[in-house]
XYZ file of C-alpha atoms in Angstrom:
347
model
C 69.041 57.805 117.139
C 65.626 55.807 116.769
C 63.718 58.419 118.499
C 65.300 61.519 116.900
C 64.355 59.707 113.276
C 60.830 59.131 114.697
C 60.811 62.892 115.748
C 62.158 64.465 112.332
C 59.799 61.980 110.518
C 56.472 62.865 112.902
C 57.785 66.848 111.499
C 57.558 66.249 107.904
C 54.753 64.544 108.380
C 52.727 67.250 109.914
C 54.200 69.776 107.731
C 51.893 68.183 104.921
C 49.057 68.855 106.681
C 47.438 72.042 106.707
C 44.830 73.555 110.115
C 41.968 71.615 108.522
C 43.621 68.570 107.890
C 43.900 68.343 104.508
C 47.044 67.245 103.284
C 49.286 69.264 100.286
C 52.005 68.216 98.648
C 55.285 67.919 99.957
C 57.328 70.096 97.612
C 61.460 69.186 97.935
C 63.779 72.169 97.400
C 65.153 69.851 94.203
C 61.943 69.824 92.792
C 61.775 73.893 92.856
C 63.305 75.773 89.625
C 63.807 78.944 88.989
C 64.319 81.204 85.502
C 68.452 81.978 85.602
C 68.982 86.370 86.360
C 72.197 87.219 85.167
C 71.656 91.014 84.473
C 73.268 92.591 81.612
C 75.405 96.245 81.714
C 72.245 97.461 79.225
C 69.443 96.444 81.534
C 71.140 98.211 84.136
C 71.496 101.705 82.094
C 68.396 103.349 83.326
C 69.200 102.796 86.685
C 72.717 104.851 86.071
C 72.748 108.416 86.241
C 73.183 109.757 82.815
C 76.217 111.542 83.666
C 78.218 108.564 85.139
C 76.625 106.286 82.100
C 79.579 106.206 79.945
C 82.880 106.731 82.283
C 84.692 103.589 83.332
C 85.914 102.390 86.414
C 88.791 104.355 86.979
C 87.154 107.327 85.698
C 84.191 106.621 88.657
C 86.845 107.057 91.537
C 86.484 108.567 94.422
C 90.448 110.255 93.647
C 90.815 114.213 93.821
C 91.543 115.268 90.468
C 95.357 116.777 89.852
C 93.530 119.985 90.080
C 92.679 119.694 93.373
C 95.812 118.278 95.346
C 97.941 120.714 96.706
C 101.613 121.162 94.842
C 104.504 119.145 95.386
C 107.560 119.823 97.015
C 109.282 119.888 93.562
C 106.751 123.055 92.146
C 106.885 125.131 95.784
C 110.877 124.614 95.411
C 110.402 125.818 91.921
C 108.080 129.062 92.661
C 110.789 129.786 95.040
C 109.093 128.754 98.069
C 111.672 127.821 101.595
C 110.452 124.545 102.967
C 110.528 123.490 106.849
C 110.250 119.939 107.583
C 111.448 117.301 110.357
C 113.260 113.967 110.466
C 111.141 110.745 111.737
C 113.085 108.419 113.394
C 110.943 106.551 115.846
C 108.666 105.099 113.352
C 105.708 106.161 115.581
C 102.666 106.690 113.678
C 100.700 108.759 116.605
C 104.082 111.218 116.776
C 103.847 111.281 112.659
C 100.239 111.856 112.693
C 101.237 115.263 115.355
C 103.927 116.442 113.413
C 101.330 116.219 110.312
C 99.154 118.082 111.963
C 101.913 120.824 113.426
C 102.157 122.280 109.854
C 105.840 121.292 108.910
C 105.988 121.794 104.932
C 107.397 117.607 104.924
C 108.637 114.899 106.730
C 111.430 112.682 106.052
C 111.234 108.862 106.884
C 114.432 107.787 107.997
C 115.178 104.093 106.978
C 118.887 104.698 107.303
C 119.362 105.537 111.197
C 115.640 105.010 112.183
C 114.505 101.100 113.436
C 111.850 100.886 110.735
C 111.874 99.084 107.435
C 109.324 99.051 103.933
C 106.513 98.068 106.116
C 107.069 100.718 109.274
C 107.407 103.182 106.342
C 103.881 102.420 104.711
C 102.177 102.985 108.383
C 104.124 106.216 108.348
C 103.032 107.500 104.994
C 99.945 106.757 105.891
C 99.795 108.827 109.112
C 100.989 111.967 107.422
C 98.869 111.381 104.437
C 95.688 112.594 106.882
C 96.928 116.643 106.096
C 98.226 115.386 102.572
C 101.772 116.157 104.049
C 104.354 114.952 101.266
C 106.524 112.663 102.935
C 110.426 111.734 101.724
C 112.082 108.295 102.486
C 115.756 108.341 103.225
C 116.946 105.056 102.181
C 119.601 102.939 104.217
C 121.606 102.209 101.259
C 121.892 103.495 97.806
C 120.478 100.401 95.809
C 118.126 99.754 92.859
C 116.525 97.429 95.292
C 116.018 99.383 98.192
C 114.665 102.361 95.324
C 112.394 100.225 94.216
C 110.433 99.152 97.243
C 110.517 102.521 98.457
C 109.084 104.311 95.310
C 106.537 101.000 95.192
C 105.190 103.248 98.494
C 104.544 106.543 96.649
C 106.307 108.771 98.728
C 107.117 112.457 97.349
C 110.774 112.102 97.313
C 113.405 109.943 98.334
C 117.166 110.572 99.571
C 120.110 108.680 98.671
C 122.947 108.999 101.611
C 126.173 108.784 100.969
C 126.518 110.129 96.815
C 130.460 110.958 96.100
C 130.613 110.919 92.864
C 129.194 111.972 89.742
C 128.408 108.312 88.632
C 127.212 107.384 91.890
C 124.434 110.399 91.401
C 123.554 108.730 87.738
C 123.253 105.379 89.211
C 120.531 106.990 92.118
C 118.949 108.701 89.155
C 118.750 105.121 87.378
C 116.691 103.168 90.333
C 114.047 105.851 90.528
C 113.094 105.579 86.479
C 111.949 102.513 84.260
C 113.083 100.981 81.633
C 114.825 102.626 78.590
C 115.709 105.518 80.808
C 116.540 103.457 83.745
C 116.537 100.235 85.716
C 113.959 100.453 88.007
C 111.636 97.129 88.473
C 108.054 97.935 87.369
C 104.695 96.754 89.362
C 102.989 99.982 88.478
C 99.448 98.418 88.246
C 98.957 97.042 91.510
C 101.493 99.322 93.936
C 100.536 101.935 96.306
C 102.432 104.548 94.069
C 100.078 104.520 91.503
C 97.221 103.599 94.129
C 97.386 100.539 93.244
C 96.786 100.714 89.863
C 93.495 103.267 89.981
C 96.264 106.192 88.871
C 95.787 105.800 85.316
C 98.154 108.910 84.352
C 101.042 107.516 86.815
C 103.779 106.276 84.302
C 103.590 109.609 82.304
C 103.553 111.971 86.013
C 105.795 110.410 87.745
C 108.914 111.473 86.716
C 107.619 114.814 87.232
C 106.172 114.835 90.825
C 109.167 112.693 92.224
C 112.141 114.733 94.068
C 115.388 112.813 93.771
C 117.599 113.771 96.521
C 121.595 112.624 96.944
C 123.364 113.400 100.035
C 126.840 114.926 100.317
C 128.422 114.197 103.392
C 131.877 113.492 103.034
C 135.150 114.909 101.971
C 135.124 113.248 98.702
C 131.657 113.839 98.041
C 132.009 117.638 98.246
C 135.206 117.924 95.940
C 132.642 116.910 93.347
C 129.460 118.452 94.284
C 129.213 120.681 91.664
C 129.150 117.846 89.146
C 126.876 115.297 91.477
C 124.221 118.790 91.306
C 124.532 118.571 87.627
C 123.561 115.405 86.919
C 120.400 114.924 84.484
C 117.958 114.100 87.054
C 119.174 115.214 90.833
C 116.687 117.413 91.558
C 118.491 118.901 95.267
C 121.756 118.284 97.155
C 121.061 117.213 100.914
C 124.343 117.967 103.097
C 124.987 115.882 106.284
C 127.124 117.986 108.372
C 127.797 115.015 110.879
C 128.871 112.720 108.684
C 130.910 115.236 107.016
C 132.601 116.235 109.989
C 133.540 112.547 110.985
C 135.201 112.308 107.236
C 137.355 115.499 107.914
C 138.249 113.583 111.491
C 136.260 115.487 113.769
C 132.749 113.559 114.960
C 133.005 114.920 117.808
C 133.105 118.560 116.757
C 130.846 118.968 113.809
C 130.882 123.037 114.198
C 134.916 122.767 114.140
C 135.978 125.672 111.535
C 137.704 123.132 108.896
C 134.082 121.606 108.852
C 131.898 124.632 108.439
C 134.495 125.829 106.057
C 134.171 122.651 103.774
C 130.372 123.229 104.267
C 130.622 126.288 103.074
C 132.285 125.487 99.841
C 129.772 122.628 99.261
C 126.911 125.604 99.620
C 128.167 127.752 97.141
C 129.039 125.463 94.578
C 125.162 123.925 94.521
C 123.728 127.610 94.919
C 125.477 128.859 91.728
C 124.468 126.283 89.681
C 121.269 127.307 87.376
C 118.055 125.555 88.742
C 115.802 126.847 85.773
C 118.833 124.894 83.551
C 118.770 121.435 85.502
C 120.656 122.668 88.808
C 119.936 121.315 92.019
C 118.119 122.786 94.919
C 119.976 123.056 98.584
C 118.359 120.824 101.331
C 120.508 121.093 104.516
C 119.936 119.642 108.276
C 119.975 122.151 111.541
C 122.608 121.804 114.393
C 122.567 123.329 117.632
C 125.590 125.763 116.291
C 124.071 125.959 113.411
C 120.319 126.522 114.028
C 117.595 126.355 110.750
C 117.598 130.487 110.672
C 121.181 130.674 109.578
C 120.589 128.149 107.003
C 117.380 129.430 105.624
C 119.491 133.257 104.977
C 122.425 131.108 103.742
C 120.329 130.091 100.984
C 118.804 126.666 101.997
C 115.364 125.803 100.277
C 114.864 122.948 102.193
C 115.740 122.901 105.978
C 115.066 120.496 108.501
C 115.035 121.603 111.615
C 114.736 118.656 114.249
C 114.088 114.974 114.727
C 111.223 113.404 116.153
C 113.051 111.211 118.854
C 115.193 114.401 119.893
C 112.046 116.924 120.010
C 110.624 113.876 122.660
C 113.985 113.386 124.124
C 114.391 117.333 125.227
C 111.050 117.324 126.726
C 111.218 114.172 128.182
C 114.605 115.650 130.071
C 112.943 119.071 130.920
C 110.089 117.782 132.015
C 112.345 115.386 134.936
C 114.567 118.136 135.308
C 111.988 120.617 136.383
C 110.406 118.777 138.890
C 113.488 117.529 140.818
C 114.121 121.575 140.662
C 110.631 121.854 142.550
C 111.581 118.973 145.113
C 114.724 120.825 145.905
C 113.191 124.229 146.246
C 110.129 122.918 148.286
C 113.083 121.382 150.824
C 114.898 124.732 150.935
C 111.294 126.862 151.915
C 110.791 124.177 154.571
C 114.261 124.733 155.932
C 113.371 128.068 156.370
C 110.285 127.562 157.330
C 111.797 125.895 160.362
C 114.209 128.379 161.276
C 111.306 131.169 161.346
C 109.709 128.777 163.775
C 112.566 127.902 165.723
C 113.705 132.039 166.119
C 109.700 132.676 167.253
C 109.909 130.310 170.122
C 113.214 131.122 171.162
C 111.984 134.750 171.636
């Protein structure tokens, strides 16, 4: 320790000597002082453009303006547009970002038979959000609290399974809008909804841009369909065919005629009611015996036509099942490869 003090002190010696030996003074850092800069918003003026000069924060954001984002599923359902779209169950991001990119008109996020919760549904949103493809959540449960964190995420719509009444439809409606009009719990500055606050025009759009969906799936739920598609605020009726065809007792046969027949009913009593007058749009989901073509000319104007896990699943299966078809037929041209040989040399 002696000789490192001796060191540091033989340093600052020398430092107060300049090449000719003359000394200077040694100047401390707490002897220095400086004149304070705290730059004002005026001083700064001339260095802003002039056009940028007097617009705030918000209004300096890098956001598209409204103009320039494409329409939402609510105003292509309303010019009378047919939309195509695709259930995500995996939760993958890379297989949402390809589906994005594949052109489907939306995607639905499936917290209700799908692994992922709030947070696997915020990667998702953002994967699809690279082609500004508007993105549903289905929620596991209809709750104000399950709403809520959902809508926190922005998405375009949201789904509510399992609606069999009337009141159950007006209680849906409720957790989507705040206070008078509902009971939904309000973080609107800082959530990704309103990204995160920037969205200055949020609380009077949003009303407007979201698509509240209920699903019908059971026995009950269709005896009152035409009332659930008439409630102030349901903006389309989602069937579920599978679940529908385990409440009439037949899971295992969802194209059973007592199935499509209630299906049937359930279609016609949401496609007469008057969408210009509040009536709800018809969203439905494709099954192999009743493929997205039949629904689109039944009157559908919102069809999904597969699932992300089954699309990977089928050519997963296809993929095996061709090649052990190759193995087999390679084994069959060597048997006869061998017989050709074994008739020349008997010859």
């Amino acid at each position: 320790m002696a000789s490192l003090a001796n060191t540091t002190a033989g340093a600052v010696a020398g430092a107060r000597k300049i090449s000719n030996g003359k000394p200077i003074p040694f100047v401390s850092s707490k002897s220095l002082s400086f004149p304070s800069f705290r730059p004002s918003i005026s001083s700064l003026k001339p260095l802003i453009p002039t056009k940028f000069s007097s617009l705030s924060p918000l209004q300096c954001s890098p956001n598209p303006s409204p103009s320039t984002s494409p329409p939402s599923l609510k105003s292509r359902l309303r010019n009378g547009e047919t939309l195509y779209g695709i259930f995500l169950l995996s939760f993958s991001p890379t297989l949402a970002e390809i589906v994005a990119f594949s052109g489907y008109d939306f995607v639905v996020i499936d917290m209700e038979h799908g692994p992922g919760g709030i947070h696997e549904s915020l990667q998702m949103l953002r994967a699809v959000a690279t082609t500004n493809t508007p993105a549903i959540i289905r929620l596991p449960e209809s709750s104000a609290v399950w709403a809520k964190k959902a809508l926190d995420l922005g998405p375009q719509g949201i789904m509510f399974p399992m609606i069999n009444s009337p009141k159950d439809a007006k209680k849906a409606v409720s957790y989507c809008r705040f206070p008078p009009n509902g009971i939904r719990g309000s973080a609107h500055t800082v959530v990704r909804a309103s990204n995160y606050g920037i969205n200055e025009g949020y609380l009077s759009n949003y009303k407007e841009d979201l698509l509240i969906m209920c699903q019908v799936e059971t026995v009950d739920g269709v005896k009152k369909v035409e009332e659930i598609a008439a409630v102030e605020g349901v903006d389309c009726i989602q069937m579920g065919p599978l679940d529908l065809s385990a409440s009439l007792g037949y899971l295992w046969d969802p194209g059973h005629k007592k199935v499509r027949e209630m299906l049937r009913t359930a279609e016609k009593e949401v496609l007469k009611s008057d969408r210009k007058d509040g009536g709800a749009f018809l969203a439905g989901f494709a099954m192999p015996h009743d493929p997205p073509e039949a629904l689109g000319k039944r009157g559908y104007q919102m069809v999904s036509g597969a699932i992300d896990v089954g699309l990977f699943r089928n050519a997963a299966v296809e993929d095996v099942r061709k090649f052990k078809i190759s193995l087999n037929a390679d084994s069959n041209d060597s048997d006869d490869d061998k017989d050709s040989d074994e008739k020349y040399w008997s010859e």
